[in-house]
Amino acid sequence: MTGKNQHVVPHQDGWAVKGAGNQRATSVHDTQQQAIDAAREIARNQQSELVIHRPDGRIRDKDSHGSDSFPPKG
């Protein structure tokens, strides 16, 4: 993977997109779907992973946009 994984996380103003390890949000959105769409675009551009969290913070889903081999090696 090339860039930082992008996380869609709950935010006081709705839903935020945050790069892995970042304190500040890259962007804040009213709905989770808007945040997912924005994060997916960033993940595609950076060839990284999209990690979608539930309102309680647990991981709901992951989607890889990197150059993963298919089928996986090993």
Coordinates of C-alpha atoms in Angstrom, one line a residue:
M1 CA 0.0 0.0 0.0
T2 CA 1.2 3.5 -0.8
G3 CA -0.7 6.1 1.1
K4 CA -2.3 6.3 4.6
N5 CA -5.4 4.2 5.2
Q6 CA -8.5 6.4 5.2
H7 CA -11.0 6.0 8.1
V8 CA -14.6 7.1 8.2
V9 CA -15.4 7.8 11.8
P10 CA -18.2 9.4 13.9
H11 CA -17.7 13.1 14.5
Q12 CA -19.5 15.7 16.6
D13 CA -20.8 17.3 13.4
G14 CA -21.7 14.1 11.6
W15 CA -19.0 11.9 10.0
A16 CA -15.3 12.5 9.4
V17 CA -12.7 11.2 7.0
K18 CA -9.3 10.8 8.8
G19 CA -6.0 9.6 7.5
A20 CA -4.5 6.9 9.7
G21 CA -2.6 8.5 12.6
N22 CA -3.9 12.0 11.9
Q23 CA -5.4 14.0 14.8
R24 CA -7.4 16.3 12.6
A25 CA -10.1 15.3 10.1
T26 CA -9.4 15.6 6.4
S27 CA -13.1 16.4 5.9
V28 CA -16.4 16.4 7.8
H29 CA -19.8 15.4 6.3
D30 CA -23.4 15.3 7.3
T31 CA -24.0 11.6 6.5
Q32 CA -21.8 8.5 6.7
Q33 CA -22.4 7.9 3.0
Q34 CA -21.0 11.3 2.0
A35 CA -17.9 10.6 4.1
I36 CA -17.5 7.1 2.6
D37 CA -17.7 8.5 -0.9
A38 CA -15.0 11.2 -0.1
A39 CA -12.8 8.6 1.7
R40 CA -13.1 6.1 -1.1
E41 CA -11.9 8.7 -3.6
I42 CA -8.8 9.5 -1.4
A43 CA -8.1 5.8 -0.9
R44 CA -8.2 5.2 -4.7
N45 CA -5.9 8.1 -5.3
Q46 CA -3.4 7.0 -2.6
Q47 CA -3.9 3.3 -3.3
S48 CA -4.6 2.7 0.3
E49 CA -7.4 1.0 2.4
L50 CA -10.8 2.4 3.3
V51 CA -11.9 1.6 6.8
I52 CA -15.5 2.3 7.7
H53 CA -16.4 2.5 11.4
R54 CA -19.8 2.2 13.1
P55 CA -21.3 5.0 15.3
D56 CA -19.8 3.2 18.4
G57 CA -16.3 3.3 16.8
R58 CA -16.1 -0.4 15.9
I59 CA -15.0 -1.3 12.4
R60 CA -17.9 -2.0 10.1
D61 CA -16.2 -2.7 6.8
K62 CA -12.9 -2.5 4.9
D63 CA -12.2 -2.0 1.3
S64 CA -8.8 -2.2 -0.3
H65 CA -7.8 0.2 -3.1
G66 CA -4.2 -0.8 -3.3
S67 CA -2.3 -3.1 -5.6
D68 CA -3.3 -6.3 -3.8
S69 CA -2.5 -9.6 -5.5
F70 CA -5.4 -11.8 -6.3
P71 CA -5.5 -14.5 -5.3
P72 CA -3.6 -13.6 -2.2
K73 CA -0.1 -15.1 -1.9
G74 CA 0.5 -17.7 0.8

